[in-house]
mmCIF file of C-alpha atoms in Angstrom:
data_model
loop_
_atom_site.group_PDB
_atom_site.id
_atom_site.type_symbol
_atom_site.label_atom_id
_atom_site.label_comp_id
_atom_site.label_asym_id
_atom_site.label_seq_id
_atom_site.Cartn_x
_atom_site.Cartn_y
_atom_site.Cartn_z
ATOM 1 C CA MET A 1 -0.203 0.113 0.119
ATOM 2 C CA LYS A 2 2.769 2.325 1.021
ATOM 3 C CA ALA A 3 4.924 1.491 -2.357
ATOM 4 C CA SER A 4 1.722 2.401 -4.466
ATOM 5 C CA PHE A 5 1.440 5.521 -3.008
ATOM 6 C CA TRP A 6 4.991 6.553 -3.797
ATOM 7 C CA LEU A 7 4.453 5.347 -7.484
ATOM 8 C CA THR A 8 1.801 7.481 -7.950
ATOM 9 C CA ILE A 9 3.073 10.841 -7.147
ATOM 10 C CA PRO A 10 5.628 10.902 -10.174
ATOM 11 C CA LEU A 11 2.793 10.044 -12.455
ATOM 12 C CA ALA A 12 0.742 12.779 -11.369
ATOM 13 C CA LEU A 13 3.377 15.200 -11.647
ATOM 14 C CA LEU A 14 4.033 14.264 -15.219
ATOM 15 C CA LEU A 15 0.347 14.489 -16.336
ATOM 16 C CA ALA A 16 0.195 17.883 -14.604
ATOM 17 C CA ALA A 17 3.360 18.925 -16.808
ATOM 18 C CA CYS A 18 1.601 18.065 -19.745
ATOM 19 C CA SER A 19 -1.744 19.517 -19.264
ATOM 20 C CA GLY A 20 -0.624 22.845 -21.274
ATOM 21 C CA ASP A 21 -2.040 23.322 -24.793
ATOM 22 C CA ILE A 22 0.265 24.188 -28.038
ATOM 23 C CA GLU A 23 -1.201 27.209 -29.829
ATOM 24 C CA PRO A 24 -2.680 26.067 -33.466
ATOM 25 C CA GLY A 25 -0.144 27.517 -36.138
ATOM 26 C CA ARG A 26 3.044 27.722 -34.053
ATOM 27 C CA GLN A 27 6.274 25.345 -33.771
ATOM 28 C CA GLN A 28 7.789 24.423 -30.576
ATOM 29 C CA ASN A 29 11.222 25.154 -32.150
ATOM 30 C CA GLU A 30 11.960 28.648 -33.963
ATOM 31 C CA PRO A 31 14.220 28.466 -37.185
ATOM 32 C CA ALA A 32 17.918 29.794 -36.642
ATOM 33 C CA ILE A 33 18.397 33.419 -37.547
ATOM 34 C CA ILE A 34 21.617 33.741 -39.620
ATOM 35 C CA THR A 35 23.202 37.466 -40.118
ATOM 36 C CA GLY A 36 25.771 38.722 -42.229
ATOM 37 C CA LEU A 37 24.620 37.419 -45.576
ATOM 38 C CA LYS A 38 24.960 39.424 -48.737
ATOM 39 C CA THR A 39 21.858 38.713 -51.022
ATOM 40 C CA ASP A 40 21.451 39.671 -54.610
ATOM 41 C CA VAL A 41 18.501 39.533 -57.248
ATOM 42 C CA VAL A 42 19.213 37.567 -60.432
ATOM 43 C CA THR A 43 18.816 39.441 -63.492
ATOM 44 C CA PRO A 44 19.453 38.333 -67.112
ATOM 45 C CA LEU A 45 22.153 39.218 -69.266
ATOM 46 C CA SER A 46 21.686 39.554 -73.116
ATOM 47 C CA GLN A 47 24.792 38.445 -75.169
ATOM 48 C CA ALA A 48 25.929 36.341 -77.874
ATOM 49 C CA THR A 49 26.018 32.925 -77.505
ATOM 50 C CA ALA A 50 29.542 31.325 -77.718
ATOM 51 C CA GLN A 51 30.618 27.594 -79.004
ATOM 52 C CA THR A 52 34.030 26.648 -77.930
ATOM 53 C CA VAL A 53 36.436 24.605 -79.945
ATOM 54 C CA VAL A 54 40.072 23.504 -79.087
ATOM 55 C CA GLY A 55 43.082 23.408 -81.090
ATOM 56 C CA THR A 56 47.060 23.650 -81.164
ATOM 57 C CA ILE A 57 49.361 26.326 -81.555
ATOM 58 C CA GLU A 58 51.490 25.821 -84.474
ATOM 59 C CA SER A 59 54.247 27.904 -86.464
ATOM 60 C CA ARG A 60 53.200 28.912 -90.041
ATOM 61 C CA ASP A 61 56.289 27.474 -91.217
ATOM 62 C CA ARG A 62 58.083 24.321 -89.598
ATOM 63 C CA ALA A 63 61.113 23.223 -91.388
ATOM 64 C CA ILE A 64 63.234 19.845 -91.140
ATOM 65 C CA ILE A 65 66.671 20.577 -91.761
ATOM 66 C CA SER A 66 68.121 17.391 -93.364
ATOM 67 C CA ALA A 67 71.555 16.638 -94.311
ATOM 68 C CA ARG A 68 72.740 17.031 -97.959
ATOM 69 C CA THR A 69 75.625 14.826 -97.590
ATOM 70 C CA ASP A 70 77.013 11.998 -95.781
ATOM 71 C CA GLY A 71 79.344 11.982 -92.851
ATOM 72 C CA GLN A 72 79.235 12.108 -89.039
ATOM 73 C CA VAL A 73 77.912 14.770 -86.669
ATOM 74 C CA LEU A 74 80.934 16.517 -85.398
ATOM 75 C CA ARG A 75 78.873 19.199 -83.601
ATOM 76 C CA LEU A 76 75.457 20.509 -82.679
ATOM 77 C CA ALA A 77 75.858 24.208 -82.428
ATOM 78 C CA VAL A 78 72.470 24.911 -80.843
ATOM 79 C CA LYS A 79 70.332 23.906 -78.178
ATOM 80 C CA GLU A 80 66.717 23.041 -78.103
ATOM 81 C CA GLY A 81 64.559 25.989 -77.516
ATOM 82 C CA GLU A 82 67.081 28.253 -78.474
ATOM 83 C CA GLU A 83 66.334 31.162 -80.874
ATOM 84 C CA VAL A 84 68.504 31.626 -83.844
ATOM 85 C CA ALA A 85 69.174 34.322 -86.379
ATOM 86 C CA PRO A 86 69.294 33.921 -90.181
ATOM 87 C CA GLY A 87 72.897 31.945 -91.088
ATOM 88 C CA THR A 88 73.324 30.964 -87.552
ATOM 89 C CA LEU A 89 75.425 27.533 -87.518
ATOM 90 C CA LEU A 90 73.100 24.754 -86.270
ATOM 91 C CA ALA A 91 75.331 21.741 -86.907
ATOM 92 C CA GLU A 92 78.650 20.823 -88.233
ATOM 93 C CA LEU A 93 79.203 17.401 -90.061
ATOM 94 C CA GLY A 94 82.772 15.769 -90.998
ATOM 95 C CA ASP A 95 83.101 14.910 -94.532
ATOM 96 C CA HIS A 96 86.856 14.190 -95.556
ATOM 97 C CA THR A 97 85.833 12.972 -99.274
ATOM 98 C CA ALA A 98 84.308 16.549 -99.822
ATOM 99 C CA SER A 99 87.779 17.993 -98.836
ATOM 100 C CA GLU A 100 89.701 15.849 -101.073
ATOM 101 C CA ARG A 101 87.612 16.454 -103.951
ATOM 102 C CA LEU A 102 88.065 20.183 -103.401
ATOM 103 C CA ARG A 103 91.829 19.934 -103.343
ATOM 104 C CA GLU A 104 91.566 17.609 -106.513
ATOM 105 C CA ALA A 105 89.401 20.175 -108.315
ATOM 106 C CA GLU A 106 92.128 23.059 -107.281
ATOM 107 C CA ALA A 107 94.767 21.340 -108.956
ATOM 108 C CA ALA A 108 92.868 20.337 -112.051
ATOM 109 C CA ILE A 109 92.183 23.869 -112.392
ATOM 110 C CA SER A 110 95.977 24.821 -112.326
ATOM 111 C CA GLU A 111 96.552 22.187 -114.870
ATOM 112 C CA ALA A 112 93.899 23.413 -117.010
ATOM 113 C CA ARG A 113 95.420 27.199 -116.783
ATOM 114 C CA LYS A 114 98.767 25.874 -117.967
ATOM 115 C CA ASN A 115 97.489 23.869 -120.850
ATOM 116 C CA ARG A 116 95.327 26.636 -121.877
ATOM 117 C CA ASP A 117 98.109 29.091 -121.723
ATOM 118 C CA MET A 118 100.545 26.610 -124.032
ATOM 119 C CA ALA A 119 97.398 26.558 -126.284
ATOM 120 C CA VAL A 120 97.189 29.974 -126.565
ATOM 121 C CA ALA A 121 100.900 30.505 -127.394
ATOM 122 C CA ARG A 122 100.661 27.769 -130.077
ATOM 123 C CA GLN A 123 97.607 29.338 -131.569
ATOM 124 C CA LYS A 124 99.508 32.586 -131.536
ATOM 125 C CA LEU A 125 102.399 31.075 -133.258
ATOM 126 C CA ALA A 126 100.437 29.222 -135.577
ATOM 127 C CA ASP A 127 98.441 32.307 -136.641
ATOM 128 C CA GLN A 128 101.691 34.335 -137.402
ATOM 129 C CA THR A 129 103.328 31.547 -139.517
ATOM 130 C CA GLN A 130 100.044 31.152 -141.570
ATOM 131 C CA GLN A 131 99.887 34.928 -142.358
ATOM 132 C CA ARG A 132 103.777 34.689 -143.614
ATOM 133 C CA PHE A 133 102.950 32.005 -145.738
ATOM 134 C CA ASP A 134 100.017 33.529 -147.009
ATOM 135 C CA ARG A 135 102.170 36.415 -148.311
ATOM 136 C CA LEU A 136 104.733 33.953 -149.592
ATOM 137 C CA PHE A 137 102.251 31.628 -151.395
ATOM 138 C CA ALA A 138 101.001 35.000 -153.056
ATOM 139 C CA ALA A 139 104.265 35.521 -154.388
ATOM 140 C CA ALA A 140 104.647 31.832 -155.588
ATOM 141 C CA ALA A 141 107.572 31.299 -152.965
ATOM 142 C CA VAL A 142 105.971 28.185 -151.286
ATOM 143 C CA THR A 143 104.420 25.306 -152.557
ATOM 144 C CA PRO A 144 100.742 24.196 -151.924
ATOM 145 C CA GLN A 145 101.927 21.144 -149.835
ATOM 146 C CA GLU A 146 103.677 23.599 -148.006
ATOM 147 C CA MET A 147 100.844 25.724 -147.450
ATOM 148 C CA ASP A 148 98.238 23.185 -146.771
ATOM 149 C CA LYS A 149 100.470 22.012 -144.217
ATOM 150 C CA VAL A 150 100.834 25.333 -142.259
ATOM 151 C CA THR A 151 97.108 25.973 -142.620
ATOM 152 C CA ALA A 152 96.505 22.543 -141.021
ATOM 153 C CA GLU A 153 98.740 23.494 -138.179
ATOM 154 C CA ALA A 154 96.810 26.698 -137.451
ATOM 155 C CA THR A 155 93.597 24.646 -137.422
ATOM 156 C CA ILE A 156 94.912 22.312 -135.038
ATOM 157 C CA ALA A 157 96.364 24.998 -132.673
ATOM 158 C CA LYS A 158 92.790 26.496 -132.824
ATOM 159 C CA GLU A 159 91.130 23.289 -131.720
ATOM 160 C CA SER A 160 93.529 22.577 -129.047
ATOM 161 C CA LEU A 161 92.773 26.264 -127.410
ATOM 162 C CA GLU A 162 89.182 25.141 -127.491
ATOM 163 C CA ALA A 163 89.852 22.019 -125.958
ATOM 164 C CA ALA A 164 92.113 23.490 -123.427
ATOM 165 C CA GLU A 165 89.506 26.309 -122.466
ATOM 166 C CA ALA A 166 86.687 23.536 -122.069
ATOM 167 C CA SER A 167 88.998 21.675 -119.827
ATOM 168 C CA LEU A 168 89.315 24.645 -117.491
ATOM 169 C CA VAL A 169 85.678 25.421 -117.587
ATOM 170 C CA ARG A 170 84.955 21.697 -116.594
ATOM 171 C CA ALA A 171 87.873 22.011 -113.866
ATOM 172 C CA THR A 172 86.368 25.086 -112.374
ATOM 173 C CA ALA A 173 82.689 23.493 -112.385
ATOM 174 C CA ALA A 174 84.300 20.467 -110.477
ATOM 175 C CA ARG A 175 85.902 23.160 -107.850
ATOM 176 C CA ASP A 176 82.674 24.772 -107.633
ATOM 177 C CA ALA A 177 80.637 21.569 -106.906
ATOM 178 C CA ALA A 178 83.435 20.336 -104.514
ATOM 179 C CA LYS A 179 82.915 23.603 -102.617
ATOM 180 C CA THR A 180 79.315 23.281 -102.596
ATOM 181 C CA ALA A 181 79.606 19.897 -101.251
ATOM 182 C CA LEU A 182 81.862 21.078 -98.804
ATOM 183 C CA SER A 183 79.521 23.947 -97.556
ATOM 184 C CA TYR A 184 76.859 21.083 -96.983
ATOM 185 C CA THR A 185 79.102 20.082 -93.752
ATOM 186 C CA ARG A 186 77.908 23.289 -92.278
ATOM 187 C CA ILE A 187 74.347 23.476 -91.506
ATOM 188 C CA THR A 188 72.933 26.862 -91.017
ATOM 189 C CA ALA A 189 69.529 28.618 -89.969
ATOM 190 C CA PRO A 190 67.637 29.515 -93.307
ATOM 191 C CA TYR A 191 65.634 32.294 -91.549
ATOM 192 C CA ALA A 192 65.051 33.557 -87.890
ATOM 193 C CA ALA A 193 63.756 30.601 -85.867
ATOM 194 C CA THR A 194 63.157 28.804 -82.487
ATOM 195 C CA VAL A 195 64.944 25.286 -82.520
ATOM 196 C CA VAL A 196 62.368 22.597 -81.981
ATOM 197 C CA ARG A 197 64.316 19.568 -81.320
ATOM 198 C CA HIS A 198 67.442 17.645 -82.494
ATOM 199 C CA GLU A 199 66.958 14.560 -84.545
ATOM 200 C CA VAL A 200 70.379 13.202 -84.249
ATOM 201 C CA GLN A 201 73.085 13.314 -81.452
ATOM 202 C CA GLU A 202 76.868 14.087 -81.750
ATOM 203 C CA GLY A 203 78.749 11.206 -83.228
ATOM 204 C CA SER A 204 75.951 9.861 -85.370
ATOM 205 C CA THR A 205 76.697 8.988 -89.052
ATOM 206 C CA VAL A 206 74.406 10.310 -91.528
ATOM 207 C CA LEU A 207 73.290 10.040 -94.989
ATOM 208 C CA PRO A 208 71.744 12.735 -97.512
ATOM 209 C CA GLY A 209 68.134 13.234 -96.312
ATOM 210 C CA THR A 210 68.893 12.288 -92.817
ATOM 211 C CA PRO A 211 66.593 14.895 -90.433
ATOM 212 C CA LEU A 212 69.149 16.834 -87.996
ATOM 213 C CA VAL A 213 67.222 19.816 -86.612
ATOM 214 C CA VAL A 214 63.514 21.170 -86.559
ATOM 215 C CA LEU A 215 62.897 24.732 -86.511
ATOM 216 C CA ASP A 216 59.833 26.969 -86.164
ATOM 217 C CA ARG A 217 59.939 30.109 -87.949
ATOM 218 C CA ARG A 218 59.330 33.107 -85.658
ATOM 219 C CA ASP A 219 57.516 35.636 -87.942
ATOM 220 C CA GLY A 220 53.961 34.025 -87.657
ATOM 221 C CA TRP A 221 51.624 31.717 -85.536
ATOM 222 C CA LEU A 222 48.508 29.973 -86.447
ATOM 223 C CA VAL A 223 46.271 27.570 -84.448
ATOM 224 C CA ARG A 224 44.895 24.619 -86.023
ATOM 225 C CA LEU A 225 41.111 24.139 -84.666
ATOM 226 C CA ASN A 226 39.165 20.945 -84.563
ATOM 227 C CA ILE A 227 35.440 22.156 -85.674
ATOM 228 C CA PRO A 228 32.787 19.609 -84.986
ATOM 229 C CA GLU A 229 30.728 19.015 -88.121
ATOM 230 C CA SER A 230 27.749 20.709 -86.449
ATOM 231 C CA LEU A 231 29.432 24.050 -86.286
ATOM 232 C CA TYR A 232 31.504 23.903 -89.809
ATOM 233 C CA ASP A 233 28.844 25.972 -91.373
ATOM 234 C CA ALA A 234 29.226 28.671 -88.825
ATOM 235 C CA ILE A 235 32.746 29.696 -90.074
ATOM 236 C CA ALA A 236 34.022 30.889 -93.161
ATOM 237 C CA ILE A 237 37.374 32.040 -94.444
ATOM 238 C CA GLY A 238 38.038 35.732 -93.072
ATOM 239 C CA THR A 239 35.856 34.912 -89.887
ATOM 240 C CA VAL A 240 37.625 36.645 -86.874
ATOM 241 C CA LEU A 241 37.601 34.637 -83.820
ATOM 242 C CA ASP A 242 38.540 35.312 -80.243
ATOM 243 C CA VAL A 243 41.438 32.700 -79.516
ATOM 244 C CA GLU A 244 42.542 32.135 -75.803
ATOM 245 C CA VAL A 245 45.719 30.399 -74.912
ATOM 246 C CA PRO A 246 45.036 29.492 -71.052
ATOM 247 C CA THR A 247 48.552 28.749 -70.366
ATOM 248 C CA LEU A 248 49.529 32.003 -70.907
ATOM 249 C CA SER A 249 46.513 33.740 -69.809
ATOM 250 C CA LEU A 250 46.479 35.240 -73.285
ATOM 251 C CA THR A 251 43.526 36.239 -75.577
ATOM 252 C CA LEU A 252 44.069 37.091 -79.462
ATOM 253 C CA LYS A 253 42.383 38.121 -82.242
ATOM 254 C CA GLY A 254 42.767 35.360 -84.996
ATOM 255 C CA GLU A 255 41.549 35.290 -88.605
ATOM 256 C CA VAL A 256 40.562 32.076 -90.510
ATOM 257 C CA GLU A 257 42.807 31.570 -93.485
ATOM 258 C CA GLU A 258 41.956 28.035 -94.264
ATOM 259 C CA LEU A 259 39.246 25.339 -93.930
ATOM 260 C CA PHE A 260 39.663 21.814 -94.706
ATOM 261 C CA PRO A 261 36.390 20.023 -96.296
ATOM 262 C CA ALA A 262 37.463 16.545 -95.143
ATOM 263 C CA THR A 263 35.617 15.442 -92.014
ATOM 264 C CA ASP A 264 37.579 12.845 -89.631
ATOM 265 C CA PRO A 265 35.133 9.870 -89.386
ATOM 266 C CA ARG A 266 36.174 9.046 -85.599
ATOM 267 C CA SER A 267 35.968 12.611 -84.193
ATOM 268 C CA ARG A 268 33.344 13.804 -86.510
ATOM 269 C CA SER A 269 35.241 17.058 -86.756
ATOM 270 C CA SER A 270 37.047 19.014 -89.586
ATOM 271 C CA GLN A 271 40.107 21.224 -89.204
ATOM 272 C CA ALA A 272 40.696 24.855 -89.783
ATOM 273 C CA LYS A 273 43.869 27.140 -89.788
ATOM 274 C CA VAL A 274 43.383 30.463 -87.979
ATOM 275 C CA ARG A 275 46.181 33.166 -88.256
ATOM 276 C CA LEU A 276 47.476 34.788 -85.385
ATOM 277 C CA PRO A 277 49.462 38.035 -84.693
ATOM 278 C CA GLY A 278 53.064 37.526 -83.805
ATOM 279 C CA ASP A 279 53.589 37.247 -80.009
ATOM 280 C CA ALA A 280 56.895 36.283 -78.377
ATOM 281 C CA GLN A 281 55.357 34.305 -75.672
ATOM 282 C CA LEU A 282 53.561 31.786 -78.269
ATOM 283 C CA ARG A 283 55.039 28.524 -78.957
ATOM 284 C CA SER A 284 54.166 25.318 -80.802
ATOM 285 C CA GLY A 285 52.331 22.756 -78.993
ATOM 286 C CA LEU A 286 50.389 25.068 -76.548
ATOM 287 C CA TYR A 287 46.677 24.289 -76.086
ATOM 288 C CA ALA A 288 44.129 26.893 -77.303
ATOM 289 C CA ARG A 289 40.332 27.338 -77.910
ATOM 290 C CA ALA A 290 38.549 29.507 -79.890
ATOM 291 C CA PHE A 291 34.818 30.843 -79.468
ATOM 292 C CA LEU A 292 32.295 31.160 -82.145
ATOM 293 C CA HIS A 293 29.981 33.675 -81.367
ATOM 294 C CA GLY A 294 26.245 33.129 -82.641
ATOM 295 C CA GLU A 295 22.767 35.062 -81.996
ATOM 296 C CA SER A 296 22.382 37.205 -78.786
ATOM 297 C CA ARG A 297 20.000 35.606 -75.887
ATOM 298 C CA ASP A 298 19.092 35.970 -72.337
ATOM 299 C CA GLN A 299 21.645 34.277 -69.799
ATOM 300 C CA LEU A 300 21.818 34.103 -66.144
ATOM 301 C CA PHE A 301 25.165 34.738 -64.688
ATOM 302 C CA ILE A 302 25.854 34.840 -60.911
ATOM 303 C CA PRO A 303 29.081 35.285 -59.029
ATOM 304 C CA ARG A 304 31.324 32.178 -58.448
ATOM 305 C CA SER A 305 31.100 32.947 -54.431
ATOM 306 C CA ALA A 306 27.377 32.014 -54.564
ATOM 307 C CA LEU A 307 27.865 28.347 -55.558
ATOM 308 C CA VAL A 308 28.129 25.718 -52.843
ATOM 309 C CA LEU A 309 29.742 22.527 -53.889
ATOM 310 C CA ARG A 310 28.959 19.527 -51.848
ATOM 311 C CA GLY A 311 30.695 16.487 -53.733
ATOM 312 C CA GLN A 312 29.674 16.207 -57.327
ATOM 313 C CA LEU A 313 26.821 18.428 -56.715
ATOM 314 C CA THR A 314 26.547 22.083 -57.298
ATOM 315 C CA GLY A 315 23.749 24.377 -55.632
ATOM 316 C CA LEU A 316 23.082 27.675 -54.087
ATOM 317 C CA TYR A 317 20.921 29.311 -51.371
ATOM 318 C CA VAL A 318 17.460 31.141 -52.894
ATOM 319 C CA VAL A 319 15.819 33.308 -50.377
ATOM 320 C CA GLU A 320 11.918 32.990 -50.413
ATOM 321 C CA ASP A 321 9.886 34.883 -47.875
ATOM 322 C CA GLY A 322 13.114 35.422 -45.795
ATOM 323 C CA ILE A 323 13.718 31.768 -45.603
ATOM 324 C CA LEU A 324 16.964 30.026 -47.185
ATOM 325 C CA HIS A 325 16.465 27.176 -49.447
ATOM 326 C CA TYR A 326 19.296 25.130 -50.632
ATOM 327 C CA ARG A 327 18.462 24.348 -54.647
ATOM 328 C CA LEU A 328 20.818 22.125 -57.046
ATOM 329 C CA VAL A 329 21.653 23.989 -60.243
ATOM 330 C CA LYS A 330 23.459 23.187 -63.697
ATOM 331 C CA THR A 331 26.343 25.494 -64.404
ATOM 332 C CA GLY A 332 27.475 26.526 -68.190
ATOM 333 C CA VAL A 333 30.448 28.566 -69.244
ATOM 334 C CA LEU A 334 32.475 30.542 -66.937
ATOM 335 C CA ASN A 335 32.968 34.337 -67.666
ATOM 336 C CA ASN A 336 36.009 35.684 -65.226
ATOM 337 C CA ASP A 337 34.325 35.588 -61.625
ATOM 338 C CA ARG A 338 30.767 34.791 -62.977
ATOM 339 C CA VAL A 339 29.468 31.525 -64.028
ATOM 340 C CA GLU A 340 26.423 30.876 -66.157
ATOM 341 C CA ILE A 341 23.365 28.878 -64.842
ATOM 342 C CA LEU A 342 21.667 26.625 -67.246
ATOM 343 C CA SER A 343 18.813 25.360 -65.069
ATOM 344 C CA GLY A 344 17.491 25.537 -61.588
ATOM 345 C CA LEU A 345 17.084 29.212 -61.159
ATOM 346 C CA GLN A 346 14.867 31.732 -62.587
ATOM 347 C CA SER A 347 15.311 35.641 -63.487
ATOM 348 C CA GLY A 348 14.141 37.818 -60.447
ATOM 349 C CA GLU A 349 14.919 35.329 -57.684
ATOM 350 C CA THR A 350 17.139 36.237 -54.707
ATOM 351 C CA ILE A 351 20.219 34.598 -53.668
ATOM 352 C CA VAL A 352 23.161 34.477 -51.428
ATOM 353 C CA VAL A 353 26.014 35.879 -53.081
ATOM 354 C CA LYS A 354 28.271 36.030 -50.076
ATOM 355 C CA GLY A 355 28.699 34.371 -46.749
ATOM 356 C CA VAL A 356 27.232 30.931 -48.197
ATOM 357 C CA GLN A 357 29.352 29.102 -45.888
ATOM 358 C CA GLN A 358 27.524 30.057 -43.007
ATOM 359 C CA ALA A 359 23.826 29.693 -44.487
ATOM 360 C CA ARG A 360 21.582 26.563 -43.700
ATOM 361 C CA HIS A 361 18.649 25.221 -45.425
ATOM 362 C CA GLY A 362 15.428 26.411 -43.568
ATOM 363 C CA ALA A 363 17.124 29.211 -41.620
ATOM 364 C CA LYS A 364 15.734 32.820 -41.516
ATOM 365 C CA VAL A 365 18.004 35.747 -43.027
ATOM 366 C CA GLY A 366 18.556 38.140 -40.384
ATOM 367 C CA GLU A 367 19.284 41.997 -40.729
#
């Protein structure tokens, strides 16, 4: 009886505490109030649409300098990446055969000159002799047989001089050819360029046609773009494009100078060459992208600071009747510090643009 009494007392107290009524339309826990947030109303921005195509920077003139004679690479005179002026020595080959041919040709010229001088002297003597015999023959002082002999000797002397002069010409040509062959052992830059790479090493044996050095001409650059077949009709020769080189944080104006009609069946794209202005920062192989501008349309751009990343999901906080609501959105292109919203947000809605780290779904926005 006593135990039942003590059990009844806590139960009565609990019933008394729960006897109060909760007023209709009110919650027991009020939402949190967050202050320090900056909000902004989303407004559309009318601008031309842009499609992005990617490409690679190339030199307008890439040259592969090859050997024109056989020999051994004695020296590579330039380094990869070095800028060279016209006539700069690039490489030197060892060709002992060319040197020997040049010495032989010089000796042949010397001998040919001596033979020509002797032939000149013989012809001079033969001409003088014939003139004397012409006078004697007119005076009937010599026989016709003697006159014929002198005339034949003059003719032979003339032909000998012509042969000596021809021999000298051949020797001179052989000397010039030997000099040209010897000049092939010194490889020089044909124009102002940048050394891209070496194709051989010092000590290598090369034959005519063996690539030695690759050069990129410095006075012009282009970007080779891969144009999807769906955008091929959007450009034409002469079209001016904005070309961005992200690595250099550089944007240039380029003009389409060539279109290739053939389409790659694997990538479903064609190629286009876009001429770029000269810039000392450019170099072959850099990644580039160009923008094809279309018709104007309304786009929603918001500050990047308004985005909330949760794993692979992108969202933001929308303010409705003073309450924060987390909403997923789909983003588009980046434009400096602003990002395009493709879906999930409407024009005229209010969003949190600063302080999203402290925002919470369902919380109230304080003053």
